[in-house]
mmCIF file of C-alpha atoms and ligand atoms in Angstrom:
data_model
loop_
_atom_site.group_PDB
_atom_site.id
_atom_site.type_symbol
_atom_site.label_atom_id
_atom_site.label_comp_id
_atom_site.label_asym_id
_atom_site.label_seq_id
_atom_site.Cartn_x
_atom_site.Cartn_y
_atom_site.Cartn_z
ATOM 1 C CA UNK I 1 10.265 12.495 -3.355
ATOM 2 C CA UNK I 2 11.288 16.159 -4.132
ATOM 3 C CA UNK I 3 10.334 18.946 -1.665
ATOM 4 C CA UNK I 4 8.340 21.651 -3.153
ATOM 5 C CA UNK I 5 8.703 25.223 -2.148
ATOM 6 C CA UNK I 6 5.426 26.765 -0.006
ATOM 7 C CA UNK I 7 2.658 28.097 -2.332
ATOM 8 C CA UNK I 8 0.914 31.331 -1.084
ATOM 9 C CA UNK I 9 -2.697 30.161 -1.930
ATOM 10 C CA UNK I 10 -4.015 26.257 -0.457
ATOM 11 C CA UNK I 11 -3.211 23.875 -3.001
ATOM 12 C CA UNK I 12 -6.381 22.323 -4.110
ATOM 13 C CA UNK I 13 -10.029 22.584 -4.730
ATOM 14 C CA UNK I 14 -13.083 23.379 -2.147
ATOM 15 C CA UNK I 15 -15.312 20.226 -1.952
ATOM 16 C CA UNK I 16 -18.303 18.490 -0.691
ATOM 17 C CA UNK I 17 -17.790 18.698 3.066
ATOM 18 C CA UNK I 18 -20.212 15.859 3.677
ATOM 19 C CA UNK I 19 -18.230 13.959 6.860
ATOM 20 C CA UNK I 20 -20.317 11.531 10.342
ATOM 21 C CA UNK I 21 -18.728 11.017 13.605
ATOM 22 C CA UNK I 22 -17.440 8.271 13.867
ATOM 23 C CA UNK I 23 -17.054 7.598 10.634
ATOM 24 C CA UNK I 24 -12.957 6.817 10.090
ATOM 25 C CA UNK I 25 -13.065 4.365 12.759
ATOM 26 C CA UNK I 26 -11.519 1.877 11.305
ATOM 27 C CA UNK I 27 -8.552 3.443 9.395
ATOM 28 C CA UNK I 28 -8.034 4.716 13.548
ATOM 29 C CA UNK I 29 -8.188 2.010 14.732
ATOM 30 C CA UNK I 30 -5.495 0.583 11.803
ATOM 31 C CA UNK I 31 -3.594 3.032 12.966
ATOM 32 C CA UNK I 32 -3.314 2.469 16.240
ATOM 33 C CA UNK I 33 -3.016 -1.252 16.556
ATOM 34 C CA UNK I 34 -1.054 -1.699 13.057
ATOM 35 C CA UNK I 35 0.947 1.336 13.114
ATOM 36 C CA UNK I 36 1.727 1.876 16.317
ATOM 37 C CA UNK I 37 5.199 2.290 15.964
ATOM 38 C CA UNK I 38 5.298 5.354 13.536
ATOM 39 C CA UNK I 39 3.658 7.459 16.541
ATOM 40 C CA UNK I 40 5.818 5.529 19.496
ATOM 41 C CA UNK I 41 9.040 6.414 18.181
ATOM 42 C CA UNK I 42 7.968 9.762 16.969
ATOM 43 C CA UNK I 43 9.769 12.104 18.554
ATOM 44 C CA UNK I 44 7.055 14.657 18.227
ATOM 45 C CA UNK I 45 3.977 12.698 17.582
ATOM 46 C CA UNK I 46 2.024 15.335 15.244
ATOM 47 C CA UNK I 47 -1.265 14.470 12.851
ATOM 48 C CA UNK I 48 -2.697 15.741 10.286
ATOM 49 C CA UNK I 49 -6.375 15.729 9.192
ATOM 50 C CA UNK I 50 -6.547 16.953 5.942
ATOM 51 C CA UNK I 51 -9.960 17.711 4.508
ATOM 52 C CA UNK I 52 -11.611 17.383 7.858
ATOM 53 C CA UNK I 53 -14.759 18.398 6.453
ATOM 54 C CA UNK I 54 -17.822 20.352 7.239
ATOM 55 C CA UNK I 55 -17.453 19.687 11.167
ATOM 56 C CA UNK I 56 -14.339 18.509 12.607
ATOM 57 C CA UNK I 57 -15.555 15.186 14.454
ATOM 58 C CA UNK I 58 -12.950 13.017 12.849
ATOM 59 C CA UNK I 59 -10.292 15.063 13.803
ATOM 60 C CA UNK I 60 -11.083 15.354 17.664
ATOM 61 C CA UNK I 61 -11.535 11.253 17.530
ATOM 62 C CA UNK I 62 -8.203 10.872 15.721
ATOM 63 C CA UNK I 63 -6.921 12.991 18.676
ATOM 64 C CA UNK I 64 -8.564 10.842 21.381
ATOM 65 C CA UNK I 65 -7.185 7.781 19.752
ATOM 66 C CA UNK I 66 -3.740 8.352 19.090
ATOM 67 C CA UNK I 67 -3.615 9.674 22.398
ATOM 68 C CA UNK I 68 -4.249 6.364 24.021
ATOM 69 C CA UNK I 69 -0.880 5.002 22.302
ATOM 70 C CA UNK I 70 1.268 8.341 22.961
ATOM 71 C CA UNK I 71 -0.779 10.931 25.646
ATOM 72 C CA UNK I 72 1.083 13.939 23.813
ATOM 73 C CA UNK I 73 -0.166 13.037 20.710
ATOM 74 C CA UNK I 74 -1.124 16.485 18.615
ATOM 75 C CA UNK I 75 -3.312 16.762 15.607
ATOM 76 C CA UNK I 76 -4.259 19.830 13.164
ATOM 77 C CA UNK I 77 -7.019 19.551 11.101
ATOM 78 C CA UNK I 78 -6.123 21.037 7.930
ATOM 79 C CA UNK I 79 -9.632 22.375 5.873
ATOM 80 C CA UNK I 80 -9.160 24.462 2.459
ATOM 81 C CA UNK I 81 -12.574 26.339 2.803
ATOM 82 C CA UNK I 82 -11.847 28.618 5.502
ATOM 83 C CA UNK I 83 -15.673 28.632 6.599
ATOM 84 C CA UNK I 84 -14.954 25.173 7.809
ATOM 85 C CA UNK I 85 -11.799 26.050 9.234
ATOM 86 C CA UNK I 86 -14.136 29.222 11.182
ATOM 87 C CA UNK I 87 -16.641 26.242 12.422
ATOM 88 C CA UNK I 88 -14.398 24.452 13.571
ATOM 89 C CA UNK I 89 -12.328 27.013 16.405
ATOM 90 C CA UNK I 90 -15.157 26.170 19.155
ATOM 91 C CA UNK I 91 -13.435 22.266 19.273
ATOM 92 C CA UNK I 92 -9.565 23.593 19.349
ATOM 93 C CA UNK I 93 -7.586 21.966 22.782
ATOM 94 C CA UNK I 94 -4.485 22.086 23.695
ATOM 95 C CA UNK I 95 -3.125 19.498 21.193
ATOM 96 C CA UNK I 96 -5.818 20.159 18.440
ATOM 97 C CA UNK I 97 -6.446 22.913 16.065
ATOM 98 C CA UNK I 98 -7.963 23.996 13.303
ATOM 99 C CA UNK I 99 -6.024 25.611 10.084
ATOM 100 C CA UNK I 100 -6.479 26.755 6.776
ATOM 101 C CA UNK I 101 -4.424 24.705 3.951
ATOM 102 C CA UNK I 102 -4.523 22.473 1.199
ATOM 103 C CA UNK I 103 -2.056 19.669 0.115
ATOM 104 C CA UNK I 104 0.904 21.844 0.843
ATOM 105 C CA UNK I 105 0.419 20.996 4.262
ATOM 106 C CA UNK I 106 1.079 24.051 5.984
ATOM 107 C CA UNK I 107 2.266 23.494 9.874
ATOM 108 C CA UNK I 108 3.432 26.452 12.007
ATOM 109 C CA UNK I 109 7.410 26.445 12.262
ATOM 110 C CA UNK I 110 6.824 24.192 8.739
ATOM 111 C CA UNK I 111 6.523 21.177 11.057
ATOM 112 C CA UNK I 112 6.596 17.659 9.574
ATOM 113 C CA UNK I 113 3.960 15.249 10.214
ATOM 114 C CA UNK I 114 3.964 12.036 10.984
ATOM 115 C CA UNK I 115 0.901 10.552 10.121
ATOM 116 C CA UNK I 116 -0.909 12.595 7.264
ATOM 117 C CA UNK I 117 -4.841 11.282 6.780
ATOM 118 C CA UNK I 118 -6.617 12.986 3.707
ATOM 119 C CA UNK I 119 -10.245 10.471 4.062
ATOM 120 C CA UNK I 120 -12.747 11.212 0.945
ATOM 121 C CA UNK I 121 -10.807 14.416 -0.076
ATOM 122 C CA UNK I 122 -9.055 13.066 -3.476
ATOM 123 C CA UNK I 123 -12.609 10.795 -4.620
ATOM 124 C CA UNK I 124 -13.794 14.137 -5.655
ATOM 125 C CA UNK I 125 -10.422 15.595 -8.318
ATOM 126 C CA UNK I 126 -9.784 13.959 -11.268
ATOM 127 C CA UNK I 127 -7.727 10.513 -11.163
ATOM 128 C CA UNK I 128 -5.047 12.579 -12.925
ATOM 129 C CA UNK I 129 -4.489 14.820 -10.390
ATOM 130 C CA UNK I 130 -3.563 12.013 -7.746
ATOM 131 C CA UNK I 131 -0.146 11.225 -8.261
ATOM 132 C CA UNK I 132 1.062 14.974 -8.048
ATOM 133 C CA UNK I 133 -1.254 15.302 -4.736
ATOM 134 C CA UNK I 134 0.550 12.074 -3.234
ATOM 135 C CA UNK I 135 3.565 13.410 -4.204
ATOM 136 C CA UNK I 136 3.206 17.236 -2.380
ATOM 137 C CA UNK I 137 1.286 15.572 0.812
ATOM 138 C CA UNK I 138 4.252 12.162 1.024
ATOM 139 C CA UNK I 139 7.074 15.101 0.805
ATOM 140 C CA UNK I 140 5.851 17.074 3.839
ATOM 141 C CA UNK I 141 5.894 13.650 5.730
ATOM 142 C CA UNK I 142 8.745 13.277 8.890
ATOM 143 C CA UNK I 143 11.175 10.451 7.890
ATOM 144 C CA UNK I 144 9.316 7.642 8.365
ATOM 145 C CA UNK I 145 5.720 8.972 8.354
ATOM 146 C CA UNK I 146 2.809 7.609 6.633
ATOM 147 C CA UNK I 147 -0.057 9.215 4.691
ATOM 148 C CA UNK I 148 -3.373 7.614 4.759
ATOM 149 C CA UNK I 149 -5.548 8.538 1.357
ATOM 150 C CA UNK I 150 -9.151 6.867 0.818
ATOM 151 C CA UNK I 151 -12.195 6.445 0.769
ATOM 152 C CA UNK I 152 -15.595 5.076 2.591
ATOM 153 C CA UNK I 153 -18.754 5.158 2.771
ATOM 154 C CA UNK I 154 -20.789 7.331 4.650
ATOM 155 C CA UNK I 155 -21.077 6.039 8.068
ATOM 156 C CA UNK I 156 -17.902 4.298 7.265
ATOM 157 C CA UNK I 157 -18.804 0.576 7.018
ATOM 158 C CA UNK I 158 -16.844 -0.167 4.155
ATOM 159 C CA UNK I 159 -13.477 1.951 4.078
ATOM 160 C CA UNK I 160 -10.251 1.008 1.037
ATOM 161 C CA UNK I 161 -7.427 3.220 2.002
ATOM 162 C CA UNK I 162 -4.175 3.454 0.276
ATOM 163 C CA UNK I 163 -0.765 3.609 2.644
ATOM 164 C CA UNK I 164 2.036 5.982 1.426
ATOM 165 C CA UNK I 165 5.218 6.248 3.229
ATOM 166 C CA UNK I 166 7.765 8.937 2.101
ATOM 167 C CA UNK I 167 8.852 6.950 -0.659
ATOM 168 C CA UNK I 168 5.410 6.328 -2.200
ATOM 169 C CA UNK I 169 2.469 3.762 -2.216
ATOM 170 C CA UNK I 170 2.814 0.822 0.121
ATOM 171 C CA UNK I 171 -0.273 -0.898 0.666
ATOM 172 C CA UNK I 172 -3.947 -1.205 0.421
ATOM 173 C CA UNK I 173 -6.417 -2.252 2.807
ATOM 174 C CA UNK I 174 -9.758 -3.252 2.606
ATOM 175 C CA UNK I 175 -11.748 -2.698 5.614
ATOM 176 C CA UNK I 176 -15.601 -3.635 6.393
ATOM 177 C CA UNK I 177 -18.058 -3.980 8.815
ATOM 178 C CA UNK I 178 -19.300 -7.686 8.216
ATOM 179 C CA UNK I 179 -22.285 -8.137 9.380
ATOM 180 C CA UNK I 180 -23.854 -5.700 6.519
ATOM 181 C CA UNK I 181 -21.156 -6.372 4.089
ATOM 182 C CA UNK I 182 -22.976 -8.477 1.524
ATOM 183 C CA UNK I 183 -19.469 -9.395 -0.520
ATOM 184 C CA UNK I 184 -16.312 -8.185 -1.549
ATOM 185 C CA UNK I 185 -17.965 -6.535 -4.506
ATOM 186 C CA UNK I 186 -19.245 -3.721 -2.238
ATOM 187 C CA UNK I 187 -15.782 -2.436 -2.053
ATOM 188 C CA UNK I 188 -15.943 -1.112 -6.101
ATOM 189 C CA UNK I 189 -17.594 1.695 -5.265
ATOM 190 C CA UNK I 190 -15.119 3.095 -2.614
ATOM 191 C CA UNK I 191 -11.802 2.311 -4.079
ATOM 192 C CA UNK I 192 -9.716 5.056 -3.643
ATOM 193 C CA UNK I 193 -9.235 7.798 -6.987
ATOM 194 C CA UNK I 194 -6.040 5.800 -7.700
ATOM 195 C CA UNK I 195 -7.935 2.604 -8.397
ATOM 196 C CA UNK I 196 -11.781 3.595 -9.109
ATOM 197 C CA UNK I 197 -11.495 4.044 -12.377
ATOM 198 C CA UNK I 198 -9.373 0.994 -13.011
ATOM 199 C CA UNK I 199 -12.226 -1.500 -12.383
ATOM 200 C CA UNK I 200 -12.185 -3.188 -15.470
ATOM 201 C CA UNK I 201 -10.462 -5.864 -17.101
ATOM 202 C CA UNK I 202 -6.970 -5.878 -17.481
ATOM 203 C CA UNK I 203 -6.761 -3.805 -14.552
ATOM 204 C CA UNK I 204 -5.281 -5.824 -11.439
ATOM 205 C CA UNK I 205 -7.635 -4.155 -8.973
ATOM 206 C CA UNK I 206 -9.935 -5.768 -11.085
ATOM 207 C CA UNK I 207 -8.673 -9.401 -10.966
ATOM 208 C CA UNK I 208 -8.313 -8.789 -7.317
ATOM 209 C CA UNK I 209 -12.031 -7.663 -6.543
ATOM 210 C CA UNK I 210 -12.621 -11.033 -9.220
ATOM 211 C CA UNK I 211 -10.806 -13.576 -7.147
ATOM 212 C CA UNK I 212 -12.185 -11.367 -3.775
ATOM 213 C CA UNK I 213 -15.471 -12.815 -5.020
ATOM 214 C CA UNK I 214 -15.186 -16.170 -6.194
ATOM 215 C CA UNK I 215 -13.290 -16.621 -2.894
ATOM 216 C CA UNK I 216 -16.545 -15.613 -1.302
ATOM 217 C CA UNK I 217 -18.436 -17.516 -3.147
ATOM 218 C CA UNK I 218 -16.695 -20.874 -2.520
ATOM 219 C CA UNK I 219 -16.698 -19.668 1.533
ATOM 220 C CA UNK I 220 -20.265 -19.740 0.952
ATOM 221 C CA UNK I 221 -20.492 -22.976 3.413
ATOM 222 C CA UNK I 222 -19.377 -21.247 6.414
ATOM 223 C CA UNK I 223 -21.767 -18.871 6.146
ATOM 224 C CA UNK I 224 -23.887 -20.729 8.758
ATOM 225 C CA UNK I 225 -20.689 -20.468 11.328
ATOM 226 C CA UNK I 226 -21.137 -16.587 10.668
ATOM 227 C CA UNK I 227 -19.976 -13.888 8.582
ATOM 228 C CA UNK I 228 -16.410 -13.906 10.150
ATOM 229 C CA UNK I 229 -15.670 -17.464 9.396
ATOM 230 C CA UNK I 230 -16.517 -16.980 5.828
ATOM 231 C CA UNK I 231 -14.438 -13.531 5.019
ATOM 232 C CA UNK I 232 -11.452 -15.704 7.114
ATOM 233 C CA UNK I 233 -11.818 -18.268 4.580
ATOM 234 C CA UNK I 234 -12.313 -16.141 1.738
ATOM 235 C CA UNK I 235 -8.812 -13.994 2.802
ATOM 236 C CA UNK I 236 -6.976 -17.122 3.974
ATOM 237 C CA UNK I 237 -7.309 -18.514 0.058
ATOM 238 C CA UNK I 238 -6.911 -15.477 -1.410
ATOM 239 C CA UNK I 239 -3.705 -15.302 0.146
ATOM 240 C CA UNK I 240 -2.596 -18.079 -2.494
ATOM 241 C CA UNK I 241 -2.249 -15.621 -5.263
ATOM 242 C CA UNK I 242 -1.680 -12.142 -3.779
ATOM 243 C CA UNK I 243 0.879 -10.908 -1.791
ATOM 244 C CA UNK I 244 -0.909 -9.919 1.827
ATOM 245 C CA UNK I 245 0.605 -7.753 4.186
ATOM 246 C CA UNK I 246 -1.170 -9.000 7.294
ATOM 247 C CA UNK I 247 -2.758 -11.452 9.201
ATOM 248 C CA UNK I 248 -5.309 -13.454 11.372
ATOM 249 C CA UNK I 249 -5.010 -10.934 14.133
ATOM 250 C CA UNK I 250 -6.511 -8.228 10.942
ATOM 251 C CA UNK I 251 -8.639 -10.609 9.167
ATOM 252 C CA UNK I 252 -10.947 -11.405 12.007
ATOM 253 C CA UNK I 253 -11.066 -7.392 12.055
ATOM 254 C CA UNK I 254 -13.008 -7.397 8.788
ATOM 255 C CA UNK I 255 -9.741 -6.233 7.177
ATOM 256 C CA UNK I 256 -7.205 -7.270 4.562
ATOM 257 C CA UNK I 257 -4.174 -5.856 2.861
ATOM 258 C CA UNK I 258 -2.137 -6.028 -0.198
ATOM 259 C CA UNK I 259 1.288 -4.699 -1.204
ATOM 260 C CA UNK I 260 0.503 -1.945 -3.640
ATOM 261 C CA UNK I 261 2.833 -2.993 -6.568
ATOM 262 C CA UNK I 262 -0.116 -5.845 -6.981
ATOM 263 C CA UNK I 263 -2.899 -3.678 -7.409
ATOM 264 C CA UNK I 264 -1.226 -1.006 -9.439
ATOM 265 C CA UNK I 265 -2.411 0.228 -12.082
ATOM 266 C CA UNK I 266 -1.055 -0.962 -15.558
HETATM 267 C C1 LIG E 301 -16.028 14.791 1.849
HETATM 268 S S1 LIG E 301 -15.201 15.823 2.985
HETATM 269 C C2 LIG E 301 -14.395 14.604 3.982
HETATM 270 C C3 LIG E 301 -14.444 14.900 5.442
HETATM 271 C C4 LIG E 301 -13.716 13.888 6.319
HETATM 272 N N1 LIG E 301 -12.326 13.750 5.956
HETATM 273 C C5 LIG E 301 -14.390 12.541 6.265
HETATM 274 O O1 LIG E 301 -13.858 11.618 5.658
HETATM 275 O O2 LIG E 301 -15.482 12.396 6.837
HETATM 276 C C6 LIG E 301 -13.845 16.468 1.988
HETATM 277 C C7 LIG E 301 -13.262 17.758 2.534
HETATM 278 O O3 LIG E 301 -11.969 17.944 1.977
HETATM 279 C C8 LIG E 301 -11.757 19.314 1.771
HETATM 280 N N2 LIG E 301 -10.686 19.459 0.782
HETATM 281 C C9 LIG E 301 -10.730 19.197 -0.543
HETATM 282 N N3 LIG E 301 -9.519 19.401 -1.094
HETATM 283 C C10 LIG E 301 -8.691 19.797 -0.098
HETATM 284 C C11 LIG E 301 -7.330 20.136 -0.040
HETATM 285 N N4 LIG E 301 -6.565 20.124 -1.125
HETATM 286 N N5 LIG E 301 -6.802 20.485 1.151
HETATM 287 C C12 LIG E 301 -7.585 20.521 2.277
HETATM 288 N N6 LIG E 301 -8.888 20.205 2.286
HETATM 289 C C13 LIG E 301 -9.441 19.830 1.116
HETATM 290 C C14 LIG E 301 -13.106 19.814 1.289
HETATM 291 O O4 LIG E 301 -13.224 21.209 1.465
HETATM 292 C C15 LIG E 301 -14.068 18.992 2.162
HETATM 293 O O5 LIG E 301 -14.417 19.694 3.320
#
């Protein structure tokens, strides 16, 4: 993707800060067991939070956690409202700190990332306004970096994120906390902006979320082994008709993922 020239104003629009600790856990901890190797062979490890939100919680965890796979690990929280960005000073570190930007990504010395996280920033612009937001954010990335765009809940039980590498779209995972997942339907209503508003026939996120379902459905007697047995079963026979890109090891996580060019939309 093209590089853009450095706008003088944040690209983007002030939102809802509304953010929990704790609450990207899981796309963390994707990170750090599934994508290990983007910060290992980094040779300078450097994060971005973008849209950290009213209080920067996420971004000192994301800090914490990437530290345990490389101890000079560095992440900037990016924030467009600059109130946010004021709030936030009292938490800088050596290795963290807070800026003003949007989706220009602006890094002193016009760094490169390499790992980009924008969590519940795009569900509130208009699904038109994605792919030229994935395009600005994937062409700031280091060679070989990944962006990390979604969405989840509040307290961050059910999280769909969307991985990008320079090049575009790769994959999408669904991740839940089982025990209060209920079934794969619960996932609708986070999908990422790329894929909310495709939720209806025709649409392959929607045959996906279908066949999520029915697969849950017919796991229904392993329930009594426990939630994990059933979403195992459900995952292992979806795996019939869509093209997963992980495992056992992730499934027994409460996650799954897809190649992207499955659940595209038409
Ligand atoms: C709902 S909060 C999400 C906070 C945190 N990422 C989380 O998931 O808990 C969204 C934040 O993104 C910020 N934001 C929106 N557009 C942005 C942009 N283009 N660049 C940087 N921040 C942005 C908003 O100001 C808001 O604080």
């Amino acid at each position: 993707m093209a590089g853009r020239s450095a706008p003088s104003r944040p690209v983007g629009t002030a939102t809802r800060g509304t953010t929990n600790p704790n609450r990207l856990r899981r796309m963390d901890r994707w990170i750090t067991a599934e994508r290990t190797e983007v910060l290992r062979r980094a040779r300078r490890p450097l994060a971005v939070d973008l849209g950290y939100g009213a209080a920067p919680w996420t971004a000192v965890e994301l800090l914490e956690r990437l530290r345990r796979v490389r101890p000079d690990a560095e992440v900037v929280g990016l924030e467009i409202d600059p109130d946010r960005v004021a709030a936030a000073q009292p938490y800088a570190r050596p290795g963290l700190s807070f800026r003003r930007g949007g989706f220009e990504v602006p890094l002193p010395g016009d760094a490169r990332p390499v790992l980009l996280r924008a969590a519940n920033v795009l569900r509130q612009y208009e699904e038109a306004e994605v792919a030229a937001a994935w395009e600005r954010l994937c062409s700031r990335l280091a060679p070989g970096g990944l962006l990390l765009e979604g969405t989840c809940d509040e307290i961050g039980r059910r999280h769909v994120w969307i991985a990008l590498g320079p090049d575009g779209p790769r994959t999408v995972t669904f991740a839940a906390r089982l025990s209060h997942l209920g079934s794969p339907a619960v996932f609708a209503e986070r999908l990422p902006k790329a894929l909310i508003h495709r939720n209806v026939p025709g649409e392959p996120i929607h045959a996906f979320l279908s066949d999520f379902e029915r697969a849950w459905a017919a796991a229904a007697p392993y329930a009594p082994l426990g939630v994990r047995q059933r979403w195992m079963r459900s995952v292992r026979s979806l795996a019939a008709d869509w093209p997963l890109t992980d495992g056992p090891k992730r499934w027994r996580q409460g996650e799954v993922s897809v190649a992207w060019g499955a659940l595209a939309p038409r």
